[in-house]
Tab-separated table of C-alpha atoms in Angstrom:
chain	number	residue	atom	x	y	z
A	3	MET	CA	-23.939	-97.772	-28.840
A	4	LYS	CA	-21.937	-96.213	-26.043
A	5	LEU	CA	-21.738	-92.443	-25.622
A	6	THR	CA	-18.217	-91.160	-26.246
A	7	ASP	CA	-16.731	-87.773	-27.088
A	8	ASN	CA	-16.808	-88.668	-30.780
A	9	VAL	CA	-20.388	-89.916	-30.684
A	10	LEU	CA	-21.513	-86.688	-29.008
A	11	ARG	CA	-19.677	-84.597	-31.588
A	12	SER	CA	-21.508	-86.481	-34.350
A	13	PHE	CA	-25.021	-85.464	-33.225
A	14	ARG	CA	-26.994	-83.498	-35.816
A	15	VAL	CA	-30.481	-81.991	-35.958
A	16	ALA	CA	-32.887	-84.727	-37.070
A	17	LYS	CA	-36.254	-82.953	-36.811
A	18	VAL	CA	-37.521	-79.440	-36.110
A	19	PHE	CA	-41.099	-78.977	-34.861
A	20	ARG	CA	-42.794	-75.589	-35.055
A	21	GLU	CA	-45.967	-76.346	-33.119
A	22	ASN	CA	-45.718	-73.410	-30.713
A	23	SER	CA	-46.300	-69.674	-31.014
A	24	ASP	CA	-44.387	-68.851	-27.821
A	25	LYS	CA	-41.498	-70.177	-25.722
A	26	ILE	CA	-41.491	-73.846	-24.713
A	27	ASN	CA	-40.966	-73.561	-20.950
A	28	CYS	CA	-40.511	-77.259	-20.136
A	29	PHE	CA	-40.632	-80.785	-21.512
A	30	ASP	CA	-40.325	-84.316	-20.184
A	31	PHE	CA	-39.536	-87.680	-21.739
A	32	SER	CA	-41.607	-90.707	-20.755
A	33	SER	CA	-39.550	-93.274	-18.809
A	34	ASN	CA	-39.581	-95.666	-21.802
A	35	GLY	CA	-38.248	-92.893	-24.055
A	36	GLU	CA	-41.071	-93.340	-26.567
A	37	THR	CA	-42.833	-89.998	-26.070
A	38	ILE	CA	-42.041	-86.478	-24.959
A	39	ILE	CA	-44.515	-83.870	-23.726
A	40	SER	CA	-43.905	-80.122	-23.771
A	41	SER	CA	-45.505	-77.168	-22.006
A	42	SER	CA	-45.386	-73.685	-23.499
A	43	ASP	CA	-46.101	-70.065	-22.659
A	44	ASP	CA	-48.772	-70.257	-25.386
A	45	ASP	CA	-50.765	-72.436	-22.882
A	46	SER	CA	-50.392	-75.617	-24.933
A	47	LEU	CA	-49.262	-79.143	-24.086
A	48	VAL	CA	-47.881	-80.981	-27.124
A	49	LEU	CA	-47.309	-84.745	-27.088
A	50	TYR	CA	-44.669	-86.077	-29.506
A	51	ASP	CA	-43.969	-89.624	-30.663
A	52	CYS	CA	-40.175	-90.047	-30.444
A	53	GLN	CA	-40.078	-93.189	-32.564
A	54	GLU	CA	-42.102	-91.801	-35.433
A	55	GLY	CA	-40.664	-88.317	-34.943
A	56	LYS	CA	-43.933	-86.413	-35.104
A	57	PRO	CA	-46.429	-84.589	-32.874
A	58	LYS	CA	-49.338	-86.788	-31.787
A	59	ARG	CA	-51.741	-84.342	-30.180
A	60	THR	CA	-52.077	-80.884	-28.670
A	61	LEU	CA	-54.046	-79.992	-25.542
A	62	TYR	CA	-54.584	-76.566	-23.975
A	63	SER	CA	-54.583	-75.122	-20.483
A	64	LYS	CA	-55.837	-71.674	-21.487
A	65	LYS	CA	-57.299	-70.723	-18.140
A	66	TYR	CA	-54.391	-71.625	-15.856
A	67	GLY	CA	-51.398	-71.726	-18.194
A	68	VAL	CA	-48.883	-74.579	-18.022
A	69	ASP	CA	-45.267	-74.913	-16.861
A	70	LEU	CA	-42.913	-77.502	-15.305
A	71	ILE	CA	-44.714	-80.431	-16.926
A	72	ARG	CA	-43.796	-83.905	-15.614
A	73	TYR	CA	-44.935	-87.405	-16.507
A	74	THR	CA	-46.184	-89.477	-13.576
A	75	HIS	CA	-45.785	-93.279	-13.414
A	76	ALA	CA	-49.348	-93.891	-14.536
A	77	ALA	CA	-49.758	-94.127	-18.290
A	78	ASN	CA	-50.922	-90.960	-20.027
A	79	THR	CA	-50.954	-88.694	-16.967
A	80	VAL	CA	-48.941	-85.577	-16.110
A	81	VAL	CA	-48.593	-83.028	-13.341
A	82	TYR	CA	-47.786	-79.405	-14.039
A	83	SER	CA	-47.674	-76.009	-12.392
A	84	SER	CA	-49.886	-73.075	-13.301
A	85	ASN	CA	-48.552	-69.724	-14.463
A	86	LYS	CA	-51.874	-67.854	-14.584
A	87	ILE	CA	-54.682	-67.201	-12.046
A	88	ASP	CA	-53.177	-69.233	-9.167
A	89	ASP	CA	-50.196	-71.388	-8.175
A	90	THR	CA	-52.031	-74.688	-7.852
A	91	ILE	CA	-50.408	-77.828	-9.270
A	92	ARG	CA	-52.664	-79.849	-11.568
A	93	TYR	CA	-52.839	-83.573	-12.307
A	94	LEU	CA	-54.145	-84.234	-15.812
A	95	SER	CA	-55.226	-87.325	-17.703
A	96	LEU	CA	-53.998	-86.975	-21.291
A	97	HIS	CA	-56.302	-89.800	-22.346
A	98	ASP	CA	-59.508	-87.783	-21.909
A	99	ASN	CA	-58.056	-84.317	-21.149
A	100	LYS	CA	-59.652	-84.207	-17.694
A	101	TYR	CA	-58.162	-83.090	-14.400
A	102	ILE	CA	-57.799	-85.932	-11.913
A	103	ARG	CA	-56.833	-83.763	-8.943
A	104	TYR	CA	-55.670	-80.293	-7.873
A	105	PHE	CA	-52.888	-79.637	-5.371
A	106	PRO	CA	-53.428	-76.181	-3.833
A	107	GLY	CA	-51.073	-74.681	-1.255
A	108	HIS	CA	-48.355	-72.544	-2.812
A	109	ASN	CA	-49.190	-68.832	-2.929
A	110	LYS	CA	-46.368	-67.755	-5.258
A	111	ARG	CA	-45.044	-69.189	-8.510
A	112	VAL	CA	-43.832	-72.791	-8.397
A	113	THR	CA	-40.220	-72.943	-9.611
A	114	SER	CA	-39.379	-76.641	-9.063
A	115	LEU	CA	-41.359	-79.840	-9.560
A	116	SER	CA	-39.819	-83.282	-9.166
A	117	MET	CA	-41.580	-86.633	-9.428
A	118	SER	CA	-40.285	-89.489	-7.305
A	119	PRO	CA	-38.608	-92.084	-9.539
A	120	VAL	CA	-40.171	-94.946	-7.550
A	121	ASP	CA	-43.694	-94.023	-6.413
A	122	ASP	CA	-46.539	-91.463	-6.485
A	123	THR	CA	-44.737	-88.900	-4.341
A	124	PHE	CA	-43.627	-85.566	-5.763
A	125	ILE	CA	-42.098	-82.391	-4.378
A	126	SER	CA	-42.532	-78.770	-5.359
A	127	GLY	CA	-40.562	-75.642	-4.543
A	128	SER	CA	-41.935	-72.114	-4.808
A	129	LEU	CA	-41.071	-68.430	-4.601
A	130	ASP	CA	-43.146	-68.485	-1.382
A	131	LYS	CA	-39.969	-70.011	0.190
A	132	THR	CA	-41.496	-73.404	0.850
A	133	ILE	CA	-41.022	-76.960	-0.369
A	134	ARG	CA	-44.121	-79.136	-0.292
A	135	LEU	CA	-44.301	-82.906	-0.382
A	136	TRP	CA	-47.311	-84.446	-2.145
A	137	ASP	CA	-48.894	-87.786	-2.984
A	138	LEU	CA	-50.789	-88.029	-6.287
A	139	ARG	CA	-53.611	-89.859	-4.475
A	140	SER	CA	-54.407	-86.979	-2.107
A	141	PRO	CA	-55.013	-83.257	-2.680
A	142	ASN	CA	-53.594	-82.504	0.763
A	143	CYS	CA	-49.974	-81.552	1.222
A	144	GLN	CA	-48.095	-84.444	2.931
A	145	GLY	CA	-45.260	-82.302	4.230
A	146	LEU	CA	-44.292	-78.627	4.355
A	147	MET	CA	-40.883	-77.050	4.834
A	148	HIS	CA	-40.420	-73.313	5.431
A	149	LEU	CA	-37.058	-72.147	4.151
A	150	GLN	CA	-34.874	-69.059	4.354
A	151	GLY	CA	-34.999	-68.371	0.637
A	152	LYS	CA	-36.116	-69.450	-2.812
A	153	PRO	CA	-35.613	-73.206	-3.355
A	154	VAL	CA	-34.784	-75.516	-6.234
A	155	CYS	CA	-35.317	-79.196	-5.443
A	156	SER	CA	-35.116	-82.716	-6.811
A	157	PHE	CA	-35.301	-86.374	-5.812
A	158	ASP	CA	-32.251	-88.590	-6.055
A	159	PRO	CA	-32.462	-91.507	-8.556
A	160	GLU	CA	-33.546	-94.000	-5.873
A	161	GLY	CA	-36.297	-91.790	-4.452
A	162	LEU	CA	-34.913	-92.110	-0.924
A	163	ILE	CA	-33.628	-88.586	-0.448
A	164	PHE	CA	-34.232	-85.186	-1.948
A	165	ALA	CA	-31.968	-82.186	-2.284
A	166	ALA	CA	-32.943	-78.555	-1.834
A	167	GLY	CA	-30.814	-75.736	-3.151
A	168	ILE	CA	-31.660	-72.677	-1.063
A	169	ASN	CA	-30.964	-68.989	-1.733
A	170	SER	CA	-28.384	-69.893	-4.394
A	171	GLU	CA	-25.810	-70.606	-1.701
A	172	MET	CA	-26.484	-73.888	0.089
A	173	VAL	CA	-27.628	-77.425	-0.724
A	174	LYS	CA	-29.440	-79.447	1.949
A	175	LEU	CA	-30.090	-83.193	1.725
A	176	TYR	CA	-33.168	-84.694	3.377
A	177	ASP	CA	-34.207	-88.256	4.057
A	178	LEU	CA	-37.737	-88.643	2.693
A	179	ARG	CA	-38.833	-90.757	5.687
A	180	SER	CA	-37.669	-88.236	8.271
A	181	PHE	CA	-37.423	-84.885	6.481
A	182	ASP	CA	-39.286	-83.190	9.347
A	183	LYS	CA	-36.171	-83.751	11.490
A	184	GLY	CA	-34.208	-81.448	9.184
A	185	PRO	CA	-31.432	-82.093	6.682
A	186	PHE	CA	-28.855	-84.830	7.309
A	187	ALA	CA	-26.270	-82.894	5.285
A	188	THR	CA	-25.777	-79.212	4.410
A	189	PHE	CA	-23.274	-77.972	1.827
A	190	LYS	CA	-22.456	-74.275	1.858
A	191	LEU	CA	-21.205	-72.896	-1.459
A	192	GLN	CA	-19.585	-69.614	-2.327
A	193	TYR	CA	-22.354	-67.158	-3.175
A	194	ASP	CA	-22.261	-65.681	-6.676
A	195	ARG	CA	-24.258	-62.451	-6.709
A	196	THR	CA	-24.225	-62.316	-10.522
A	197	CYS	CA	-26.735	-65.172	-10.911
A	198	GLU	CA	-29.384	-67.297	-9.202
A	199	TRP	CA	-29.735	-71.060	-9.143
A	200	THR	CA	-32.573	-72.134	-11.413
A	201	GLY	CA	-32.320	-75.921	-11.380
A	202	LEU	CA	-30.922	-78.880	-9.455
A	203	LYS	CA	-30.526	-82.414	-10.816
A	204	PHE	CA	-28.877	-85.635	-9.689
A	205	SER	CA	-26.915	-87.783	-12.114
A	206	ASN	CA	-28.494	-91.207	-12.725
A	207	ASP	CA	-25.726	-92.907	-10.726
A	208	GLY	CA	-26.563	-90.653	-7.756
A	209	LYS	CA	-22.961	-89.471	-7.353
A	210	LEU	CA	-23.243	-85.939	-8.750
A	211	ILE	CA	-25.499	-82.900	-8.340
A	212	LEU	CA	-25.816	-80.400	-11.191
A	213	LEU	CA	-26.698	-76.797	-10.346
A	214	SER	CA	-27.870	-74.633	-13.246
A	215	THR	CA	-28.182	-70.853	-13.076
A	216	ASN	CA	-29.612	-67.893	-14.962
A	217	GLY	CA	-26.045	-66.705	-15.541
A	218	GLY	CA	-23.128	-68.044	-17.548
A	219	ALA	CA	-21.974	-70.858	-15.265
A	220	LEU	CA	-22.956	-74.359	-14.120
A	221	ARG	CA	-21.590	-76.292	-11.186
A	222	ILE	CA	-21.212	-80.001	-10.479
A	223	LEU	CA	-21.037	-81.106	-6.851
A	224	ASP	CA	-20.023	-84.379	-5.247
A	225	ALA	CA	-23.430	-85.566	-3.966
A	226	PHE	CA	-21.879	-87.142	-0.854
A	227	LYS	CA	-19.341	-84.536	0.225
A	228	GLY	CA	-20.732	-81.350	-1.350
A	229	ALA	CA	-17.401	-80.336	-2.882
A	230	VAL	CA	-17.594	-78.385	-6.151
A	231	LEU	CA	-15.942	-80.683	-8.687
A	232	HIS	CA	-16.294	-78.468	-11.758
A	233	SER	CA	-17.638	-75.104	-12.840
A	234	PHE	CA	-18.579	-74.887	-16.516
A	235	GLY	CA	-18.805	-71.613	-18.414
A	236	GLY	CA	-18.116	-70.214	-21.841
A	237	TYR	CA	-21.710	-70.338	-23.106
A	238	ASN	CA	-23.785	-67.267	-23.920
A	239	ASN	CA	-26.431	-66.145	-21.446
A	240	SER	CA	-26.217	-62.359	-21.182
A	241	LYS	CA	-29.945	-61.748	-20.582
A	242	GLY	CA	-30.339	-63.873	-17.451
A	243	VAL	CA	-32.462	-66.545	-19.121
A	244	THR	CA	-33.245	-69.794	-17.293
A	245	LEU	CA	-31.414	-72.420	-19.372
A	246	GLU	CA	-31.941	-76.093	-18.550
A	247	ALA	CA	-28.814	-78.209	-18.100
A	248	SER	CA	-28.866	-82.017	-18.080
A	249	PHE	CA	-26.730	-85.077	-17.570
A	250	THR	CA	-26.629	-87.762	-20.222
A	251	PRO	CA	-28.317	-90.996	-18.968
A	252	ASP	CA	-24.905	-92.640	-18.345
A	253	SER	CA	-23.924	-89.732	-16.011
A	254	GLN	CA	-20.747	-89.180	-18.064
A	255	PHE	CA	-21.558	-85.861	-19.736
A	256	VAL	CA	-23.262	-82.543	-18.968
A	257	MET	CA	-25.101	-80.507	-21.618
A	258	ILE	CA	-26.603	-77.028	-21.783
A	259	GLY	CA	-28.009	-74.816	-24.510
A	260	SER	CA	-27.273	-71.124	-24.857
A	261	GLU	CA	-28.950	-67.934	-26.004
A	262	ASP	CA	-27.281	-68.210	-29.432
A	263	GLY	CA	-28.787	-71.628	-30.207
A	264	LYS	CA	-25.592	-73.621	-29.584
A	265	ILE	CA	-25.351	-76.685	-27.320
A	266	HIS	CA	-22.274	-77.131	-25.134
A	267	VAL	CA	-21.188	-80.538	-23.828
A	268	TRP	CA	-18.592	-81.314	-21.125
A	269	ASN	CA	-17.157	-84.497	-19.680
A	270	ALA	CA	-18.500	-84.633	-16.120
A	271	GLU	CA	-15.432	-86.405	-14.747
A	272	SER	CA	-12.588	-84.488	-16.392
A	273	GLY	CA	-14.432	-81.170	-16.799
A	274	MET	CA	-13.203	-80.882	-20.397
A	275	LYS	CA	-15.485	-79.483	-23.093
A	276	VAL	CA	-16.041	-82.246	-25.648
A	277	ALA	CA	-18.562	-80.840	-28.123
A	278	LEU	CA	-20.228	-77.691	-29.413
A	279	LEU	CA	-23.338	-78.482	-31.451
A	280	ASP	CA	-25.482	-76.171	-33.558
A	281	GLY	CA	-29.107	-76.627	-32.526
A	282	LYS	CA	-30.385	-74.365	-35.327
A	283	HIS	CA	-32.541	-72.504	-32.801
A	284	THR	CA	-34.047	-69.075	-33.356
A	285	GLY	CA	-33.868	-68.082	-29.688
A	286	PRO	CA	-32.330	-69.146	-26.361
A	287	ILE	CA	-32.435	-72.902	-25.702
A	288	THR	CA	-34.560	-72.957	-22.551
A	289	CYS	CA	-35.016	-76.754	-22.410
A	290	LEU	CA	-32.579	-79.590	-23.051
A	291	GLN	CA	-32.804	-83.263	-22.113
A	292	PHE	CA	-31.372	-86.542	-23.328
A	293	ASN	CA	-33.746	-89.397	-24.117
A	294	PRO	CA	-33.533	-91.935	-21.244
A	295	LYS	CA	-33.577	-94.961	-23.596
A	296	PHE	CA	-32.614	-93.965	-27.141
A	297	MET	CA	-29.616	-92.219	-28.668
A	298	THR	CA	-31.386	-88.896	-29.176
A	299	PHE	CA	-31.860	-85.688	-27.243
A	300	ALA	CA	-34.299	-82.814	-27.513
A	301	SER	CA	-33.817	-79.065	-27.175
A	302	ALA	CA	-36.354	-76.258	-27.323
A	303	CYS	CA	-36.783	-72.505	-27.743
A	304	SER	CA	-40.193	-71.764	-29.265
A	305	ASN	CA	-39.347	-74.667	-31.617
A	306	MET	CA	-38.719	-78.248	-30.523
A	307	VAL	CA	-35.602	-79.837	-32.037
A	308	SER	CA	-34.752	-83.536	-31.948
A	309	GLY	CA	-31.096	-84.473	-32.422
A	310	GLY	CA	-29.714	-87.845	-33.408
A	311	VAL	CA	-26.407	-89.502	-34.241
A	312	THR	CA	-25.161	-89.353	-37.802
A	313	GLN	CA	-23.031	-92.236	-39.033
A	314	ILE	CA	-19.531	-91.869	-37.670
């Protein structure tokens, strides 16, 4: 089935999971779309089976907390940032609930974590105004960039370049093989003092960059020229919450939740709003992602909600 305006409008809540006692701060689908793992402010990691539509197991990171959880390419392993005690990134085997490696280095909260789509490299951005490049096989930082402000960062879909959004006003593109030479492109955007950038994502076709904020607006940039193609607003976020925005896997649509539990969907090319869905959430939708392989998406507040297509 192809995603169209009508298909998106037909999505309905399929399952609601109430496994958490506090906000879900992040989740990630496995690359085959069969599982999703969430991290929460209640220090839990919950693994869900997307095909059976049920939670499989719950693990805890009581000592260090857990945020920004990401699957790696190895089966049953994740990396995540800490939100208690220190700012070390941890590499965990879900199979036996044992840490494989620690990645110390950041000395303030980690705000971005992006796994390379092609290998064991990952990057992290922190409030300490640095981006660090890592390899899962070594605890030592493979590269360090000192920046002029707080970064958000992400790999492109081919894992050849990464983008850094800095100080909520410029986007810099780096070649992974020669990032120490500085960015090969810098896009300066008009600064909006009413909000900060909280996330940066590439579309799967590599042509677009999505900038999410803790305000009431999103922006889509041309990934090659840096021009702002669209600004999306009209969703509720009066309390400055970090709301995750996402592309659909076909790069055609952009989605974001809101503080009133509604999900807004726009056409990425035309900029037109195509759907407003009721996620039946009790609080702000902090996390929202489309399944990479199946016609479902997930959204989360302190509850996890799975949405699917009803018959059209």
